[in-house]
mmCIF file of C-alpha atoms in Angstrom:
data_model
loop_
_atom_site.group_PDB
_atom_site.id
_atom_site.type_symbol
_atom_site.label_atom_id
_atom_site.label_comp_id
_atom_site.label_asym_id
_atom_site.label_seq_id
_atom_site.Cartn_x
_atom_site.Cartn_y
_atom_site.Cartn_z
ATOM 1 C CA UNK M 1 -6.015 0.206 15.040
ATOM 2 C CA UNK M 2 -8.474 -2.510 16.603
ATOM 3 C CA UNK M 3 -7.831 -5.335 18.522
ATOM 4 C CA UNK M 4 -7.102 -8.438 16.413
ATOM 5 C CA UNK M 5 -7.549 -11.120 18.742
ATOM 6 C CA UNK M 6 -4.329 -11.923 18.101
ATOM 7 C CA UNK M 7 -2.635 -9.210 19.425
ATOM 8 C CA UNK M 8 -1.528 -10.711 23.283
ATOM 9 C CA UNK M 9 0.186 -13.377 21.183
ATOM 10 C CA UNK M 10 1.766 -11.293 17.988
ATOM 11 C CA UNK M 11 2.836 -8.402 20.361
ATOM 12 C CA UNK M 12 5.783 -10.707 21.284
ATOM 13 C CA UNK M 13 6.756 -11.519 18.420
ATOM 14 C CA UNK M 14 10.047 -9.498 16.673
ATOM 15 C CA UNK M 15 9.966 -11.319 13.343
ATOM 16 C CA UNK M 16 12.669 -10.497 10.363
ATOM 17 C CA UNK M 17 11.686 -8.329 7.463
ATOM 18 C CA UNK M 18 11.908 -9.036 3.548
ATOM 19 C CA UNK M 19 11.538 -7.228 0.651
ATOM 20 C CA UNK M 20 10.121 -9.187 -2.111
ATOM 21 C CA UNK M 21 10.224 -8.203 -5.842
ATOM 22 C CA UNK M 22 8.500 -9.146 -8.519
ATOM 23 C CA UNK M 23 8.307 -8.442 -12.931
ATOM 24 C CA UNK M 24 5.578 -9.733 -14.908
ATOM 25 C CA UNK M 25 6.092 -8.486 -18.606
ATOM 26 C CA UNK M 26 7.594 -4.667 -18.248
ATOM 27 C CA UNK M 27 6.220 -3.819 -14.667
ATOM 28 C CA UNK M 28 8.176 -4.317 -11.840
ATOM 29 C CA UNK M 29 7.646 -4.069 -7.795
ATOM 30 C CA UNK M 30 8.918 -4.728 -4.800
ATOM 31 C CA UNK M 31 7.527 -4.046 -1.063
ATOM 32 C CA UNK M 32 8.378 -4.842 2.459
ATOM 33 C CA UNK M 33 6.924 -7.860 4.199
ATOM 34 C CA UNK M 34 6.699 -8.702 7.596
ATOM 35 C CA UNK M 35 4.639 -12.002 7.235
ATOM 36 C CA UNK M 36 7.140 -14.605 5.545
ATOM 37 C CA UNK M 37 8.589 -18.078 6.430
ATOM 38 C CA UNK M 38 9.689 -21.530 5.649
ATOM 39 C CA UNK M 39 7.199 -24.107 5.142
ATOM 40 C CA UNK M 40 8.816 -27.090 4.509
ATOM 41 C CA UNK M 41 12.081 -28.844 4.612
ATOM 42 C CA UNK M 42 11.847 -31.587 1.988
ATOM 43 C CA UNK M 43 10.683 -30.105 -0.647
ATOM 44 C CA UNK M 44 11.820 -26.913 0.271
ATOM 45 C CA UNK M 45 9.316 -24.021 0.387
ATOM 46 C CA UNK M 46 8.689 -20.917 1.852
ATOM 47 C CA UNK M 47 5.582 -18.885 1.855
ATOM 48 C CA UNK M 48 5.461 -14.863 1.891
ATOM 49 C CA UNK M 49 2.193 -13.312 2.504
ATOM 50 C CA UNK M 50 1.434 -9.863 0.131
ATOM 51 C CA UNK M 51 -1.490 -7.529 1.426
ATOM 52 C CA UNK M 52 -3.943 -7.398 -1.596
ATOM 53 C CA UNK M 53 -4.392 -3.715 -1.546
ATOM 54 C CA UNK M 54 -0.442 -3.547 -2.562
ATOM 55 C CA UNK M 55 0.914 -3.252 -5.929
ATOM 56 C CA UNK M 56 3.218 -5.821 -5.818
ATOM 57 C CA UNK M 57 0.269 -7.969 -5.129
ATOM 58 C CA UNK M 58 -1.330 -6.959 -8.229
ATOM 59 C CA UNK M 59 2.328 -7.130 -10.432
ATOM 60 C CA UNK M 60 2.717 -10.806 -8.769
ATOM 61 C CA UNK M 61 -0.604 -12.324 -9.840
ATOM 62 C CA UNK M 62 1.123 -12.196 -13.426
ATOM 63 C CA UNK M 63 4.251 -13.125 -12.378
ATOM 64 C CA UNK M 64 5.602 -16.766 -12.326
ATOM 65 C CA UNK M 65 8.895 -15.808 -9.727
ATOM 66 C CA UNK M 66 9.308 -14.099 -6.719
ATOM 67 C CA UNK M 67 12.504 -12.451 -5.029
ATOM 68 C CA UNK M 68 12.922 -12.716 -1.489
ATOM 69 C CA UNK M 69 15.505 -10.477 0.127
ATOM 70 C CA UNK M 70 16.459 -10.613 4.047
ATOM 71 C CA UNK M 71 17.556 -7.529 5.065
ATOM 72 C CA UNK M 72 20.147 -6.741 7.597
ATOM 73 C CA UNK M 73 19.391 -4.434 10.623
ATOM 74 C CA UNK M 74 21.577 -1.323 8.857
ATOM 75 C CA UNK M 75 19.153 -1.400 5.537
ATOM 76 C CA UNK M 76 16.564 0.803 7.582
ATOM 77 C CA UNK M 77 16.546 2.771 4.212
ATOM 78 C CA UNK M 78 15.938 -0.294 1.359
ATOM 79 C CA UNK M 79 13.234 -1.100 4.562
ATOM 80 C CA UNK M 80 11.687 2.632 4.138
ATOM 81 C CA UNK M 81 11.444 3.314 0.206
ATOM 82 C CA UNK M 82 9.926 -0.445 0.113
ATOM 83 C CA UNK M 83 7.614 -0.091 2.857
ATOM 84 C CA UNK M 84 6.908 3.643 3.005
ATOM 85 C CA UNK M 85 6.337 4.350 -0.978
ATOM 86 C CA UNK M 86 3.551 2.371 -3.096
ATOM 87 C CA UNK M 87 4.618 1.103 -6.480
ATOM 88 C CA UNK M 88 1.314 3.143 -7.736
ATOM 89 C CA UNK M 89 3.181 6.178 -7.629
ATOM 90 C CA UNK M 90 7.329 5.458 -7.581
ATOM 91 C CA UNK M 91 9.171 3.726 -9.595
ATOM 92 C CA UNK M 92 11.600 2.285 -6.595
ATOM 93 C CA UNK M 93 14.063 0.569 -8.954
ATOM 94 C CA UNK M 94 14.538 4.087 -10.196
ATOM 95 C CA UNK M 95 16.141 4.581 -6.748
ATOM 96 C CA UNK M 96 18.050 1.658 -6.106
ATOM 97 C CA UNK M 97 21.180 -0.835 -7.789
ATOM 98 C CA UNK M 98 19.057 -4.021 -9.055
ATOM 99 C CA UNK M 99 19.602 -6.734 -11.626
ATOM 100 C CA UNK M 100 17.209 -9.328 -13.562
ATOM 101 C CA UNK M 101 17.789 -12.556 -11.802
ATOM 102 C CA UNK M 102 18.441 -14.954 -14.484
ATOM 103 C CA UNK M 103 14.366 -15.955 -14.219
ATOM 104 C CA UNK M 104 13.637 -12.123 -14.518
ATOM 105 C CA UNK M 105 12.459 -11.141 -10.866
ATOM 106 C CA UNK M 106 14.670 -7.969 -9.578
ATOM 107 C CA UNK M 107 17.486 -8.797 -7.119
ATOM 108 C CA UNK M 108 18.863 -5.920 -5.501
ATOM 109 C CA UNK M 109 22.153 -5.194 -5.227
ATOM 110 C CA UNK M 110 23.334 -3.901 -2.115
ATOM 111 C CA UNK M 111 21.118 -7.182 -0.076
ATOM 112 C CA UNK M 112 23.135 -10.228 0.190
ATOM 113 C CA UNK M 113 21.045 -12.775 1.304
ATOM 114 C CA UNK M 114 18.118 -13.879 -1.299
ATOM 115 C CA UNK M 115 16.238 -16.171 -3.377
ATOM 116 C CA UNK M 116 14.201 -16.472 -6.168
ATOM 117 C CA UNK M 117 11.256 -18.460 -5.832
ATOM 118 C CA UNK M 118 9.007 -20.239 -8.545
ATOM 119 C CA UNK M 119 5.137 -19.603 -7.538
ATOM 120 C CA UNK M 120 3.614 -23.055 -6.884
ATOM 121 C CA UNK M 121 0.312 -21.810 -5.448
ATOM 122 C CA UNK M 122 -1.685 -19.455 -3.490
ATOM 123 C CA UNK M 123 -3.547 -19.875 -0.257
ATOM 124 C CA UNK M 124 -5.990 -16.754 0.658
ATOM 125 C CA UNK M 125 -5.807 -15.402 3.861
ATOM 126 C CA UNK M 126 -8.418 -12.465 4.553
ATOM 127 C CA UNK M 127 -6.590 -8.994 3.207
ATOM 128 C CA UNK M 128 -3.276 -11.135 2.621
ATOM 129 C CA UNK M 129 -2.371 -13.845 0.229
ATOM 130 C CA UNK M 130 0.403 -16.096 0.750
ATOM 131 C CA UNK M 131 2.294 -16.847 -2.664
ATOM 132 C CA UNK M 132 4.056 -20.400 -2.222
ATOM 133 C CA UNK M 133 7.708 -20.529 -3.307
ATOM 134 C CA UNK M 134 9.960 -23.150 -4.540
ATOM 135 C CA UNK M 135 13.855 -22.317 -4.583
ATOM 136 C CA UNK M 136 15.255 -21.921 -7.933
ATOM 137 C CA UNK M 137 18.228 -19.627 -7.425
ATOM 138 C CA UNK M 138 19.712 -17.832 -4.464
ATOM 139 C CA UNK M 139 22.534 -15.479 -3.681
ATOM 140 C CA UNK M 140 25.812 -16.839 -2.912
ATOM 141 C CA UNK M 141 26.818 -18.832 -0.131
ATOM 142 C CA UNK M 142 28.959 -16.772 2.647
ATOM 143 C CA UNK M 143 28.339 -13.302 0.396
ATOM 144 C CA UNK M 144 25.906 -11.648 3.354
ATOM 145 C CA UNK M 145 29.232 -9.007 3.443
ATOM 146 C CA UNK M 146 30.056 -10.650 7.290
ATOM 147 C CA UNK M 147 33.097 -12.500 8.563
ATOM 148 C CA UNK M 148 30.970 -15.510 8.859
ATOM 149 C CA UNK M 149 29.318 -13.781 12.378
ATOM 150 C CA UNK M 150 25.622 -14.226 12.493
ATOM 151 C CA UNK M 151 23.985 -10.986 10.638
ATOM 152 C CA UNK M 152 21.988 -8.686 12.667
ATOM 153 C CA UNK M 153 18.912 -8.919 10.756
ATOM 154 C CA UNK M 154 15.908 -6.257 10.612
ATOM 155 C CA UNK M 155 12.903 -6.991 12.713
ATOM 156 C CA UNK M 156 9.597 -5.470 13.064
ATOM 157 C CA UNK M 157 10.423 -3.116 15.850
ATOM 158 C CA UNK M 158 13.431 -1.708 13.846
ATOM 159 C CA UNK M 159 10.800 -0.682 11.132
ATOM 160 C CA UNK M 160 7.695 -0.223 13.043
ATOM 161 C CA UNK M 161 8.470 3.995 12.424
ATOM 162 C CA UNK M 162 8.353 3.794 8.827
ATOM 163 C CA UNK M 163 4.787 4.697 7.655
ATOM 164 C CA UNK M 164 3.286 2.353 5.078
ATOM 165 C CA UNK M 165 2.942 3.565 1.555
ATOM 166 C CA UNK M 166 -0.887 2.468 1.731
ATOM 167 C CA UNK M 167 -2.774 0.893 4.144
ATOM 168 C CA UNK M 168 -2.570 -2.703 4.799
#
């Protein structure tokens, strides 16, 4: 892959990963996403960045919500069939335990820790775009499945061995 320019300062970095899921009409998707964070305290928002050659790029562009899922360090697999398949040819929810949230985006089952975000905008940014999110509903407080220790979250070098679905 060539250099970046960026790549002295981002090869430090050990980020957490998401999956994000979207429905617009009858179509659903869902991906993995490295490039996500908070934006803003009061009002609360939090920005996730989808690569525009992704379907869930192209399902969210329709879509007024947004799931955001943080995954925990032993969901290498949700990490995998997210990030290693392209909604173009599998139906993913065929493969997992999901429900509507009550604003329609899928929240899967078996991840704890989520929201659902109302689109307020979209800021380009070269072959990503970065959906802004207001908080409208998130997963119960203290149900991550812990005994209130901090959750071992999945990073970027825990998935770094699962090969994308499509290029970025």
């Amino acid at each position: 892959m060539p250099k970046t320019g960026l790549d002295a300062f981002t090869g430090v970095l050990d980020g957490p990963m998401y999956v994000v899921t979207v429905a617009a009409g009858e179509e659903r998707s869902g991906c993995l996403v490295g490039f996500a964070s908070q934006c803003s305290i009061r009002p609360p928002r939090f920005v996730v960045w989808l690569s525009t050659a992704n379907h869930t790029y192209r399902v969210a562009r329709g879509a007024p919500y947004l799931t955001v899922h943080v995954l925990r360090r032993d969901q290498h697999g949700l990490a995998e069939l997210f990030g290693g398949e392209t909604g173009d040819r599998v139906d993913k929810f065929a493969r997992v335990s999901w429900r509507p949230s009550s604003h329609g985006s899928p929240v899967l089952a078996e991840v704890r820790t989520w929201f659902v975000g109302k689109i307020e905008g979209r800021i380009e940014g070269g072959d990503h775009v970065g959906f802004l999110l207001a908080p409208v509903e998130e997963g119960p407080p203290g149900d991550d499945g812990t005994d209130g220790t901090a959750v071992e979250l999945l990073r970027y070098s825990d998935a770094d061995d699962i090969p994308p679905g499509h290029p970025a």
